[in-house]
PDB file of C-alpha atoms in Angstrom:
ATOM      1  CA  MET A   1      10.588 -68.567 -64.457  1.00  0.00           C
ATOM      2  CA  TRP A   2       8.957 -65.171 -63.866  1.00  0.00           C
ATOM      3  CA  ASN A   3      12.183 -63.403 -64.837  1.00  0.00           C
ATOM      4  CA  GLY A   4      11.973 -65.280 -68.140  1.00  0.00           C
ATOM      5  CA  VAL A   5       8.372 -64.130 -68.622  1.00  0.00           C
ATOM      6  CA  LEU A   6       9.358 -60.493 -67.988  1.00  0.00           C
ATOM      7  CA  CYS A   7      12.258 -60.765 -70.448  1.00  0.00           C
ATOM      8  CA  GLY A   8       9.889 -62.253 -73.038  1.00  0.00           C
ATOM      9  CA  LEU A   9       7.455 -59.370 -72.541  1.00  0.00           C
ATOM     10  CA  LEU A  10      10.194 -56.742 -72.937  1.00  0.00           C
ATOM     11  CA  ALA A  11      11.566 -58.540 -76.011  1.00  0.00           C
ATOM     12  CA  GLY A  12       8.073 -58.384 -77.533  1.00  0.00           C
ATOM     13  CA  ALA A  13       7.949 -54.634 -76.839  1.00  0.00           C
ATOM     14  CA  MET A  14      11.213 -54.228 -78.756  1.00  0.00           C
ATOM     15  CA  TRP A  15      10.232 -56.528 -81.619  1.00  0.00           C
ATOM     16  CA  GLY A  16       6.870 -54.854 -82.131  1.00  0.00           C
ATOM     17  CA  MET A  17       8.741 -51.944 -83.738  1.00  0.00           C
ATOM     18  CA  VAL A  18       9.655 -54.047 -86.781  1.00  0.00           C
ATOM     19  CA  PHE A  19       6.042 -53.992 -88.027  1.00  0.00           C
ATOM     20  CA  VAL A  20       5.886 -50.187 -88.156  1.00  0.00           C
ATOM     21  CA  THR A  21       9.345 -49.588 -89.632  1.00  0.00           C
ATOM     22  CA  PRO A  22       8.464 -50.903 -93.147  1.00  0.00           C
ATOM     23  CA  VAL A  23       5.583 -48.395 -93.228  1.00  0.00           C
ATOM     24  CA  PHE A  24       7.842 -45.569 -92.064  1.00  0.00           C
ATOM     25  CA  LEU A  25      10.520 -46.516 -94.645  1.00  0.00           C
ATOM     26  CA  SER A  26       8.052 -47.443 -97.397  1.00  0.00           C
ATOM     27  CA  ALA A  27      10.177 -45.702-100.056  1.00  0.00           C
ATOM     28  CA  PHE A  28      12.873 -48.367 -99.578  1.00  0.00           C
ATOM     29  CA  THR A  29      12.770 -51.985-100.704  1.00  0.00           C
ATOM     30  CA  PRO A  30      12.551 -54.910 -98.241  1.00  0.00           C
ATOM     31  CA  LEU A  31      16.062 -55.951 -99.375  1.00  0.00           C
ATOM     32  CA  GLU A  32      17.457 -52.516 -98.502  1.00  0.00           C
ATOM     33  CA  MET A  33      15.656 -52.454 -95.159  1.00  0.00           C
ATOM     34  CA  ALA A  34      16.859 -55.939 -94.195  1.00  0.00           C
ATOM     35  CA  CYS A  35      20.470 -55.237 -95.217  1.00  0.00           C
ATOM     36  CA  GLY A  36      20.490 -51.822 -93.513  1.00  0.00           C
ATOM     37  CA  ARG A  37      19.056 -53.150 -90.253  1.00  0.00           C
ATOM     38  CA  TYR A  38      21.395 -56.121 -89.965  1.00  0.00           C
ATOM     39  CA  ILE A  39      24.542 -54.325 -91.083  1.00  0.00           C
ATOM     40  CA  ALA A  40      23.790 -51.823 -88.293  1.00  0.00           C
ATOM     41  CA  TYR A  41      23.103 -54.733 -85.918  1.00  0.00           C
ATOM     42  CA  GLY A  42      26.456 -56.342 -86.737  1.00  0.00           C
ATOM     43  CA  LEU A  43      28.377 -53.097 -86.223  1.00  0.00           C
ATOM     44  CA  ILE A  44      26.679 -52.352 -82.903  1.00  0.00           C
ATOM     45  CA  ALA A  45      27.164 -55.913 -81.657  1.00  0.00           C
ATOM     46  CA  ALA A  46      30.871 -55.857 -82.578  1.00  0.00           C
ATOM     47  CA  ALA A  47      31.354 -52.451 -80.931  1.00  0.00           C
ATOM     48  CA  LEU A  48      29.653 -53.603 -77.725  1.00  0.00           C
ATOM     49  CA  MET A  49      31.897 -56.663 -77.528  1.00  0.00           C
ATOM     50  CA  GLY A  50      35.072 -54.609 -77.985  1.00  0.00           C
ATOM     51  CA  THR A  51      38.191 -56.445 -76.799  1.00  0.00           C
ATOM     52  CA  ARG A  52      36.095 -59.451 -75.714  1.00  0.00           C
ATOM     53  CA  LEU A  53      35.320 -60.289 -79.322  1.00  0.00           C
ATOM     54  CA  LYS A  54      38.597 -62.025 -80.304  1.00  0.00           C
ATOM     55  CA  PRO A  55      38.630 -64.462 -77.339  1.00  0.00           C
ATOM     56  CA  LEU A  56      34.952 -65.193 -77.998  1.00  0.00           C
ATOM     57  CA  LEU A  57      35.572 -65.939 -81.675  1.00  0.00           C
ATOM     58  CA  ARG A  58      38.341 -68.373 -80.715  1.00  0.00           C
ATOM     59  CA  ARG A  59      35.814 -70.381 -78.688  1.00  0.00           C
ATOM     60  CA  LEU A  60      33.637 -71.024 -81.734  1.00  0.00           C
ATOM     61  CA  ASP A  61      33.612 -74.474 -83.288  1.00  0.00           C
ATOM     62  CA  ARG A  62      32.170 -75.683 -86.582  1.00  0.00           C
ATOM     63  CA  ASP A  63      28.724 -76.442 -85.125  1.00  0.00           C
ATOM     64  CA  ASP A  64      28.514 -72.950 -83.586  1.00  0.00           C
ATOM     65  CA  ILE A  65      29.282 -71.295 -86.927  1.00  0.00           C
ATOM     66  CA  ILE A  66      26.728 -73.409 -88.800  1.00  0.00           C
ATOM     67  CA  ALA A  67      24.087 -72.630 -86.161  1.00  0.00           C
ATOM     68  CA  MET A  68      24.827 -68.888 -86.335  1.00  0.00           C
ATOM     69  CA  VAL A  69      24.529 -68.795 -90.125  1.00  0.00           C
ATOM     70  CA  LYS A  70      21.258 -70.751 -90.115  1.00  0.00           C
ATOM     71  CA  HIS A  71      19.783 -68.634 -87.324  1.00  0.00           C
ATOM     72  CA  ALA A  72      20.954 -65.370 -88.917  1.00  0.00           C
ATOM     73  CA  LEU A  73      19.209 -66.258 -92.182  1.00  0.00           C
ATOM     74  CA  ALA A  74      15.996 -67.786 -90.807  1.00  0.00           C
ATOM     75  CA  GLY A  75      15.534 -65.586 -87.736  1.00  0.00           C
ATOM     76  CA  ASN A  76      16.820 -62.303 -89.097  1.00  0.00           C
ATOM     77  CA  ILE A  77      17.464 -61.580 -92.763  1.00  0.00           C
ATOM     78  CA  VAL A  78      15.008 -63.820 -94.642  1.00  0.00           C
ATOM     79  CA  TYR A  79      12.368 -63.410 -91.925  1.00  0.00           C
ATOM     80  CA  TYR A  80      12.546 -59.606 -91.985  1.00  0.00           C
ATOM     81  CA  MET A  81      12.514 -59.388 -95.788  1.00  0.00           C
ATOM     82  CA  LEU A  82       9.389 -61.560 -95.918  1.00  0.00           C
ATOM     83  CA  LEU A  83       7.782 -59.580 -93.084  1.00  0.00           C
ATOM     84  CA  ALA A  84       8.506 -56.276 -94.842  1.00  0.00           C
ATOM     85  CA  LEU A  85       6.977 -57.627 -98.064  1.00  0.00           C
ATOM     86  CA  GLY A  86       3.940 -58.770 -96.090  1.00  0.00           C
ATOM     87  CA  VAL A  87       3.488 -55.300 -94.570  1.00  0.00           C
ATOM     88  CA  LYS A  88       3.985 -53.651 -97.967  1.00  0.00           C
ATOM     89  CA  PHE A  89       1.418 -55.774 -99.828  1.00  0.00           C
ATOM     90  CA  ALA A  90      -1.027 -56.948 -97.139  1.00  0.00           C
ATOM     91  CA  GLY A  91      -0.748 -54.256 -94.471  1.00  0.00           C
ATOM     92  CA  VAL A  92       0.389 -54.147 -90.842  1.00  0.00           C
ATOM     93  CA  ALA A  93      -2.763 -55.725 -89.401  1.00  0.00           C
ATOM     94  CA  ALA A  94      -2.847 -58.717 -91.760  1.00  0.00           C
ATOM     95  CA  THR A  95       0.876 -59.375 -91.333  1.00  0.00           C
ATOM     96  CA  SER A  96       0.756 -59.153 -87.541  1.00  0.00           C
ATOM     97  CA  LEU A  97      -2.256 -61.498 -87.632  1.00  0.00           C
ATOM     98  CA  ILE A  98      -0.280 -64.160 -89.474  1.00  0.00           C
ATOM     99  CA  ILE A  99       2.827 -63.690 -87.335  1.00  0.00           C
ATOM    100  CA  GLY A 100       0.441 -63.894 -84.369  1.00  0.00           C
ATOM    101  CA  VAL A 101       0.031 -67.610 -85.085  1.00  0.00           C
ATOM    102  CA  LEU A 102       3.610 -68.067 -83.774  1.00  0.00           C
ATOM    103  CA  PRO A 103       2.476 -68.984 -80.230  1.00  0.00           C
ATOM    104  CA  ILE A 104       0.547 -71.950 -81.595  1.00  0.00           C
ATOM    105  CA  SER A 105       3.168 -73.040 -84.161  1.00  0.00           C
ATOM    106  CA  VAL A 106       6.064 -72.804 -81.662  1.00  0.00           C
ATOM    107  CA  THR A 107       4.076 -74.538 -78.922  1.00  0.00           C
ATOM    108  CA  LEU A 108       3.126 -77.410 -81.235  1.00  0.00           C
ATOM    109  CA  MET A 109       6.678 -77.772 -82.549  1.00  0.00           C
ATOM    110  CA  GLY A 110       8.231 -77.772 -79.074  1.00  0.00           C
ATOM    111  CA  HIS A 111       5.626 -79.622 -77.027  1.00  0.00           C
ATOM    112  CA  LYS A 112       7.817 -82.744 -76.627  1.00  0.00           C
ATOM    113  CA  ASP A 113      10.846 -80.866 -75.302  1.00  0.00           C
ATOM    114  CA  HIS A 114      12.042 -81.351 -71.726  1.00  0.00           C
ATOM    115  CA  GLY A 115      10.118 -79.275 -69.208  1.00  0.00           C
ATOM    116  CA  SER A 116       7.220 -78.593 -71.569  1.00  0.00           C
ATOM    117  CA  VAL A 117       3.683 -78.838 -70.234  1.00  0.00           C
ATOM    118  CA  PRO A 118       1.432 -81.454 -71.914  1.00  0.00           C
ATOM    119  CA  LEU A 119      -0.736 -79.933 -74.628  1.00  0.00           C
ATOM    120  CA  LYS A 120      -3.860 -81.193 -72.855  1.00  0.00           C
ATOM    121  CA  GLN A 121      -3.180 -78.734 -70.013  1.00  0.00           C
ATOM    122  CA  LEU A 122      -2.773 -75.890 -72.513  1.00  0.00           C
ATOM    123  CA  THR A 123      -5.965 -76.573 -74.492  1.00  0.00           C
ATOM    124  CA  LEU A 124      -8.051 -73.789 -72.925  1.00  0.00           C
ATOM    125  CA  PRO A 125      -5.298 -71.105 -72.996  1.00  0.00           C
ATOM    126  CA  LEU A 126      -4.588 -71.981 -76.637  1.00  0.00           C
ATOM    127  CA  LEU A 127      -8.307 -71.728 -77.433  1.00  0.00           C
ATOM    128  CA  LEU A 128      -8.306 -68.194 -76.015  1.00  0.00           C
ATOM    129  CA  VAL A 129      -5.270 -67.376 -78.173  1.00  0.00           C
ATOM    130  CA  ALA A 130      -7.023 -68.865 -81.231  1.00  0.00           C
ATOM    131  CA  ALA A 131     -10.153 -66.815 -80.453  1.00  0.00           C
ATOM    132  CA  GLY A 132      -8.038 -63.660 -80.230  1.00  0.00           C
ATOM    133  CA  ILE A 133      -6.378 -64.414 -83.561  1.00  0.00           C
ATOM    134  CA  ALA A 134      -9.821 -65.096 -85.081  1.00  0.00           C
ATOM    135  CA  CYS A 135     -11.000 -61.652 -83.902  1.00  0.00           C
ATOM    136  CA  ILE A 136      -8.020 -59.982 -85.589  1.00  0.00           C
ATOM    137  CA  ASN A 137      -8.681 -62.074 -88.712  1.00  0.00           C
ATOM    138  CA  ILE A 138     -12.308 -61.006 -88.940  1.00  0.00           C
ATOM    139  CA  ASP A 139     -11.363 -57.376 -88.367  1.00  0.00           C
ATOM    140  CA  VAL A 140      -8.607 -57.456 -91.003  1.00  0.00           C
ATOM    141  CA  PHE A 141     -10.789 -58.780 -93.781  1.00  0.00           C
ATOM    142  CA  THR A 142     -13.789 -56.602 -92.939  1.00  0.00           C
ATOM    143  CA  HIS A 143     -11.936 -53.293 -92.516  1.00  0.00           C
ATOM    144  CA  ASP A 144      -8.457 -53.555 -94.017  1.00  0.00           C
ATOM    145  CA  ALA A 145      -8.024 -53.208 -97.770  1.00  0.00           C
ATOM    146  CA  GLY A 146      -4.370 -54.266 -97.773  1.00  0.00           C
ATOM    147  CA  ASN A 147      -2.987 -50.735 -98.200  1.00  0.00           C
ATOM    148  CA  GLY A 148      -5.105 -50.293-101.329  1.00  0.00           C
ATOM    149  CA  MET A 149      -3.238 -53.082-103.118  1.00  0.00           C
ATOM    150  CA  PRO A 150      -4.948 -55.301-105.731  1.00  0.00           C
ATOM    151  CA  ARG A 151      -6.130 -58.708-104.518  1.00  0.00           C
ATOM    152  CA  ASN A 152      -3.216 -60.597-106.123  1.00  0.00           C
ATOM    153  CA  TYR A 153      -0.699 -58.330-104.356  1.00  0.00           C
ATOM    154  CA  LYS A 154      -2.514 -58.802-101.069  1.00  0.00           C
ATOM    155  CA  LEU A 155      -2.351 -62.577-101.590  1.00  0.00           C
ATOM    156  CA  LEU A 156       1.384 -62.269-102.268  1.00  0.00           C
ATOM    157  CA  GLY A 157       1.721 -60.311 -99.030  1.00  0.00           C
ATOM    158  CA  VAL A 158      -0.144 -63.019 -97.113  1.00  0.00           C
ATOM    159  CA  LEU A 159       2.148 -65.702 -98.598  1.00  0.00           C
ATOM    160  CA  CYS A 160       5.234 -63.672 -97.633  1.00  0.00           C
ATOM    161  CA  ALA A 161       3.926 -63.255 -94.090  1.00  0.00           C
ATOM    162  CA  ALA A 162       3.271 -67.010 -93.948  1.00  0.00           C
ATOM    163  CA  GLY A 163       6.852 -67.610 -95.076  1.00  0.00           C
ATOM    164  CA  ALA A 164       8.056 -65.300 -92.292  1.00  0.00           C
ATOM    165  CA  LEU A 165       5.971 -67.333 -89.842  1.00  0.00           C
ATOM    166  CA  VAL A 166       7.658 -70.573 -90.961  1.00  0.00           C
ATOM    167  CA  CYS A 167      11.130 -68.997 -90.707  1.00  0.00           C
ATOM    168  CA  TRP A 168      10.638 -67.651 -87.210  1.00  0.00           C
ATOM    169  CA  THR A 169       8.910 -70.776 -85.898  1.00  0.00           C
ATOM    170  CA  TRP A 170      11.899 -72.881 -86.875  1.00  0.00           C
ATOM    171  CA  TYR A 171      14.391 -70.293 -85.600  1.00  0.00           C
ATOM    172  CA  SER A 172      12.672 -69.852 -82.232  1.00  0.00           C
ATOM    173  CA  VAL A 173      12.592 -73.582 -81.503  1.00  0.00           C
ATOM    174  CA  ASP A 174      16.076 -74.371 -82.821  1.00  0.00           C
ATOM    175  CA  ASN A 175      17.668 -71.372 -81.077  1.00  0.00           C
ATOM    176  CA  ALA A 176      16.080 -72.269 -77.723  1.00  0.00           C
ATOM    177  CA  ARG A 177      17.267 -75.860 -78.038  1.00  0.00           C
ATOM    178  CA  TYR A 178      20.770 -74.780 -79.038  1.00  0.00           C
ATOM    179  CA  LEU A 179      21.108 -72.386 -76.097  1.00  0.00           C
ATOM    180  CA  LYS A 180      20.039 -75.064 -73.643  1.00  0.00           C
ATOM    181  CA  ARG A 181      22.504 -77.572 -75.158  1.00  0.00           C
ATOM    182  CA  ASN A 182      25.380 -75.065 -75.136  1.00  0.00           C
ATOM    183  CA  PRO A 183      25.608 -73.260 -71.780  1.00  0.00           C
ATOM    184  CA  HIS A 184      29.254 -72.284 -72.492  1.00  0.00           C
ATOM    185  CA  PHE A 185      27.891 -69.146 -74.231  1.00  0.00           C
ATOM    186  CA  SER A 186      26.015 -66.576 -72.164  1.00  0.00           C
ATOM    187  CA  SER A 187      22.814 -65.084 -73.599  1.00  0.00           C
ATOM    188  CA  GLY A 188      24.657 -61.805 -74.277  1.00  0.00           C
ATOM    189  CA  GLU A 189      27.594 -63.538 -75.984  1.00  0.00           C
ATOM    190  CA  TRP A 190      25.348 -65.589 -78.236  1.00  0.00           C
ATOM    191  CA  SER A 191      23.256 -62.525 -79.091  1.00  0.00           C
ATOM    192  CA  SER A 192      26.417 -60.620 -80.068  1.00  0.00           C
ATOM    193  CA  LEU A 193      27.740 -63.497 -82.195  1.00  0.00           C
ATOM    194  CA  TYR A 194      24.317 -63.822 -83.788  1.00  0.00           C
ATOM    195  CA  GLY A 195      24.321 -60.103 -84.593  1.00  0.00           C
ATOM    196  CA  ILE A 196      27.820 -60.099 -86.069  1.00  0.00           C
ATOM    197  CA  SER A 197      27.053 -63.106 -88.276  1.00  0.00           C
ATOM    198  CA  SER A 198      23.802 -61.432 -89.416  1.00  0.00           C
ATOM    199  CA  GLY A 199      25.705 -58.241 -90.242  1.00  0.00           C
ATOM    200  CA  LEU A 200      28.348 -60.065 -92.291  1.00  0.00           C
ATOM    201  CA  ILE A 201      25.729 -62.013 -94.255  1.00  0.00           C
ATOM    202  CA  ALA A 202      23.700 -58.822 -94.851  1.00  0.00           C
ATOM    203  CA  LEU A 203      26.830 -57.042 -96.087  1.00  0.00           C
ATOM    204  CA  VAL A 204      27.578 -59.859 -98.547  1.00  0.00           C
ATOM    205  CA  ILE A 205      23.978 -59.772 -99.820  1.00  0.00           C
ATOM    206  CA  ALA A 206      24.087 -55.971-100.193  1.00  0.00           C
ATOM    207  CA  LEU A 207      27.362 -56.073-102.145  1.00  0.00           C
ATOM    208  CA  ALA A 208      26.026 -58.859-104.364  1.00  0.00           C
ATOM    209  CA  ALA A 209      22.850 -56.866-105.056  1.00  0.00           C
ATOM    210  CA  LEU A 210      24.876 -53.780-105.946  1.00  0.00           C
ATOM    211  CA  ALA A 211      27.021 -55.841-108.319  1.00  0.00           C
ATOM    212  CA  ILE A 212      24.063 -57.575-109.970  1.00  0.00           C
ATOM    213  CA  PHE A 213      21.981 -54.422-110.413  1.00  0.00           C
ATOM    214  CA  HIS A 214      25.001 -52.209-111.150  1.00  0.00           C
ATOM    215  CA  GLY A 215      24.056 -49.730-108.454  1.00  0.00           C
ATOM    216  CA  ASP A 216      20.391 -49.487-109.472  1.00  0.00           C
ATOM    217  CA  VAL A 217      19.304 -50.672-106.037  1.00  0.00           C
ATOM    218  CA  THR A 218      20.514 -47.390-104.594  1.00  0.00           C
ATOM    219  CA  GLY A 219      20.860 -45.280-107.744  1.00  0.00           C
ATOM    220  CA  ALA A 220      17.215 -45.503-108.757  1.00  0.00           C
ATOM    221  CA  ALA A 221      16.372 -45.040-105.116  1.00  0.00           C
ATOM    222  CA  ALA A 222      17.925 -41.609-105.042  1.00  0.00           C
ATOM    223  CA  ALA A 223      15.509 -40.404-107.697  1.00  0.00           C
ATOM    224  CA  ALA A 224      12.436 -41.690-105.897  1.00  0.00           C
ATOM    225  CA  SER A 225      10.583 -39.356-103.574  1.00  0.00           C
ATOM    226  CA  GLY A 226      10.930 -39.815 -99.854  1.00  0.00           C
ATOM    227  CA  ARG A 227      14.195 -41.753-100.016  1.00  0.00           C
ATOM    228  CA  ASP A 228      16.193 -39.996 -97.339  1.00  0.00           C
ATOM    229  CA  TRP A 229      19.275 -42.109 -96.656  1.00  0.00           C
ATOM    230  CA  GLY A 230      20.091 -40.193 -93.487  1.00  0.00           C
ATOM    231  CA  VAL A 231      16.695 -41.093 -92.023  1.00  0.00           C
ATOM    232  CA  PHE A 232      17.129 -44.636 -93.361  1.00  0.00           C
ATOM    233  CA  TRP A 233      20.325 -45.227 -91.390  1.00  0.00           C
ATOM    234  CA  ILE A 234      19.090 -43.489 -88.236  1.00  0.00           C
ATOM    235  CA  VAL A 235      15.901 -45.583 -88.167  1.00  0.00           C
ATOM    236  CA  ASN A 236      17.774 -48.812 -88.916  1.00  0.00           C
ATOM    237  CA  ALA A 237      20.393 -48.053 -86.243  1.00  0.00           C
ATOM    238  CA  LEU A 238      17.640 -47.481 -83.654  1.00  0.00           C
ATOM    239  CA  LEU A 239      15.834 -50.627 -84.821  1.00  0.00           C
ATOM    240  CA  ALA A 240      19.063 -52.625 -84.682  1.00  0.00           C
ATOM    241  CA  LEU A 241      19.805 -51.423 -81.158  1.00  0.00           C
ATOM    242  CA  GLY A 242      16.283 -51.871 -79.802  1.00  0.00           C
ATOM    243  CA  ALA A 243      14.775 -54.834 -81.636  1.00  0.00           C
ATOM    244  CA  SER A 244      17.967 -56.725 -82.452  1.00  0.00           C
ATOM    245  CA  VAL A 245      20.623 -56.060 -79.795  1.00  0.00           C
ATOM    246  CA  ILE A 246      18.367 -55.525 -76.761  1.00  0.00           C
ATOM    247  CA  GLY A 247      15.375 -57.577 -77.959  1.00  0.00           C
ATOM    248  CA  ASN A 248      17.389 -60.642 -78.974  1.00  0.00           C
ATOM    249  CA  HIS A 249      19.395 -60.575 -75.730  1.00  0.00           C
ATOM    250  CA  LEU A 250      16.184 -60.465 -73.693  1.00  0.00           C
ATOM    251  CA  TRP A 251      14.745 -63.307 -75.772  1.00  0.00           C
ATOM    252  CA  ASN A 252      17.854 -65.445 -75.265  1.00  0.00           C
ATOM    253  CA  VAL A 253      17.480 -64.971 -71.503  1.00  0.00           C
ATOM    254  CA  ALA A 254      13.792 -65.937 -71.725  1.00  0.00           C
ATOM    255  CA  SER A 255      14.606 -68.973 -73.908  1.00  0.00           C
ATOM    256  CA  ARG A 256      16.892 -70.333 -71.215  1.00  0.00           C
ATOM    257  CA  LYS A 257      14.488 -69.736 -68.327  1.00  0.00           C
ATOM    258  CA  VAL A 258      11.148 -70.976 -69.700  1.00  0.00           C
ATOM    259  CA  PRO A 259      10.080 -74.165 -71.555  1.00  0.00           C
ATOM    260  CA  LEU A 260       9.265 -73.997 -75.254  1.00  0.00           C
ATOM    261  CA  THR A 261       5.527 -74.429 -74.682  1.00  0.00           C
ATOM    262  CA  LEU A 262       5.595 -71.172 -72.683  1.00  0.00           C
ATOM    263  CA  SER A 263       8.087 -69.252 -74.830  1.00  0.00           C
ATOM    264  CA  GLY A 264       5.695 -69.849 -77.730  1.00  0.00           C
ATOM    265  CA  GLN A 265       2.976 -67.993 -75.831  1.00  0.00           C
ATOM    266  CA  LEU A 266       5.314 -65.134 -74.899  1.00  0.00           C
ATOM    267  CA  ILE A 267       5.832 -64.331 -78.599  1.00  0.00           C
ATOM    268  CA  LEU A 268       2.282 -62.950 -78.506  1.00  0.00           C
ATOM    269  CA  PHE A 269       3.637 -59.832 -76.831  1.00  0.00           C
ATOM    270  CA  GLU A 270       5.278 -58.983 -80.162  1.00  0.00           C
ATOM    271  CA  THR A 271       1.871 -59.032 -81.861  1.00  0.00           C
ATOM    272  CA  LEU A 272       0.258 -56.947 -79.121  1.00  0.00           C
ATOM    273  CA  PHE A 273       2.966 -54.297 -79.200  1.00  0.00           C
ATOM    274  CA  ALA A 274       2.915 -54.299 -83.024  1.00  0.00           C
ATOM    275  CA  LEU A 275      -0.795 -53.492 -82.929  1.00  0.00           C
ATOM    276  CA  LEU A 276      -0.241 -50.831 -80.242  1.00  0.00           C
ATOM    277  CA  TYR A 277       2.532 -49.125 -82.223  1.00  0.00           C
ATOM    278  CA  GLY A 278       0.379 -49.319 -85.354  1.00  0.00           C
ATOM    279  CA  PHE A 279      -2.481 -47.523 -83.585  1.00  0.00           C
ATOM    280  CA  ILE A 280      -0.085 -44.840 -82.334  1.00  0.00           C
ATOM    281  CA  TYR A 281       1.498 -44.403 -85.783  1.00  0.00           C
ATOM    282  CA  LYS A 282      -1.898 -44.115 -87.502  1.00  0.00           C
ATOM    283  CA  GLN A 283      -3.244 -41.973 -84.608  1.00  0.00           C
ATOM    284  CA  GLN A 284      -6.392 -44.051 -84.302  1.00  0.00           C
ATOM    285  CA  LEU A 285      -8.116 -45.996 -81.538  1.00  0.00           C
ATOM    286  CA  PRO A 286      -8.556 -49.777 -81.809  1.00  0.00           C
ATOM    287  CA  ARG A 287     -11.916 -51.065 -83.018  1.00  0.00           C
ATOM    288  CA  ALA A 288     -14.108 -53.365 -80.916  1.00  0.00           C
ATOM    289  CA  LEU A 289     -12.771 -56.584 -82.466  1.00  0.00           C
ATOM    290  CA  GLU A 290      -9.186 -55.402 -82.040  1.00  0.00           C
ATOM    291  CA  ILE A 291      -9.804 -54.683 -78.350  1.00  0.00           C
ATOM    292  CA  ALA A 292     -11.446 -58.105 -77.959  1.00  0.00           C
ATOM    293  CA  ALA A 293      -8.474 -59.726 -79.675  1.00  0.00           C
ATOM    294  CA  MET A 294      -5.960 -58.041 -77.367  1.00  0.00           C
ATOM    295  CA  VAL A 295      -7.926 -59.009 -74.251  1.00  0.00           C
ATOM    296  CA  LEU A 296      -8.200 -62.639 -75.401  1.00  0.00           C
ATOM    297  CA  LEU A 297      -4.505 -62.844 -76.314  1.00  0.00           C
ATOM    298  CA  VAL A 298      -3.381 -61.407 -72.970  1.00  0.00           C
ATOM    299  CA  ALA A 299      -5.765 -63.706 -71.089  1.00  0.00           C
ATOM    300  CA  GLY A 300      -4.498 -66.739 -73.014  1.00  0.00           C
ATOM    301  CA  VAL A 301      -0.864 -65.906 -72.323  1.00  0.00           C
ATOM    302  CA  MET A 302      -1.441 -65.203 -68.630  1.00  0.00           C
ATOM    303  CA  TRP A 303      -3.392 -68.435 -68.258  1.00  0.00           C
ATOM    304  CA  SER A 304      -0.575 -70.337 -69.956  1.00  0.00           C
ATOM    305  CA  VAL A 305       1.969 -68.704 -67.617  1.00  0.00           C
ATOM    306  CA  ARG A 306      -0.105 -69.797 -64.629  1.00  0.00           C
ATOM    307  CA  VAL A 307      -0.327 -73.384 -65.926  1.00  0.00           C
ATOM    308  CA  HIS A 308       3.452 -73.498 -66.288  1.00  0.00           C
ATOM    309  CA  ALA A 309       3.970 -71.978 -62.846  1.00  0.00           C
ATOM    310  CA  LEU A 310       1.769 -74.644 -61.236  1.00  0.00           C
ATOM    311  CA  ASP A 311       3.610 -77.355 -63.166  1.00  0.00           C
ATOM    312  CA  ASP A 312       7.075 -76.025 -62.165  1.00  0.00           C
ATOM    313  CA  PRO A 313       8.252 -77.702 -58.927  1.00  0.00           C
ATOM    314  CA  SER A 314      10.517 -74.778 -58.032  1.00  0.00           C
ATOM    315  CA  GLU A 315       7.622 -72.344 -58.363  1.00  0.00           C
ATOM    316  CA  ALA A 316       5.352 -74.583 -56.311  1.00  0.00           C
ATOM    317  CA  HIS A 317       8.015 -74.799 -53.600  1.00  0.00           C
ATOM    318  CA  ALA A 318       8.391 -71.011 -53.612  1.00  0.00           C
ATOM    319  CA  ASP A 319       4.668 -70.614 -52.988  1.00  0.00           C
TER     320      ASP A 319
END
């Protein structure tokens, strides 16, 4: 189980980058960022598979293809577009706050799955998590002005972030269940297939957007300041490699090794690293409430890990 926890932590470190990227590429639209990231993801995943790709594709059945398409849309493309819109209109802190509810939403959705710890045993750890999220919430609405956006835009950003939360909650639970039901795919194989399907869907969406807008999606972009397409592709390639290829593979390993009630808590590492990267990017130290939030979130996750370890017979035997 502890290997799963470590993989979940490292996946969170990779995923935390996605909250800063929309700020760094603010001259580009969320549609462009999502398509660029996942086209790069698909190309890298296909290149890494090499000659193993054709035999792997032949093993796919109809259910596998349907699952890949659903997961690619909910867990990648639609999720990232909504997240980018949330960052654009509501700011990094507010968006990471809302996405930070994932541990609770995933835990509640998966609490009846096999191997999950009863919610009664997780009440106190979840209360610590809720207290940490409350601290971030208070800090956001007392210090953050939503990137200077009007109130209606900030509300739109909050709604987009909430939509991203719904998308990733469903994806996280359904993906974990699918991996456990289908052990004939390794975590790396499923991550590669997931990436290739995401890349193909992103390419179709990009071509459709170009056709609908007659090139305005990129043509108007060229005239706007700060739209450096070389930087765009470099950043998206690095994001695809780190957050998508490496991060998703680590998360697939974690999903197989820990129950859903614990994997829900591990998603908090994404929020913590998102805040850390945001502080580094803005070159500022965290405020008191932000520090309190991070301490509470870490304490809640570690407590939850301990509860699961005590409930796991194999861990108890190892002790």
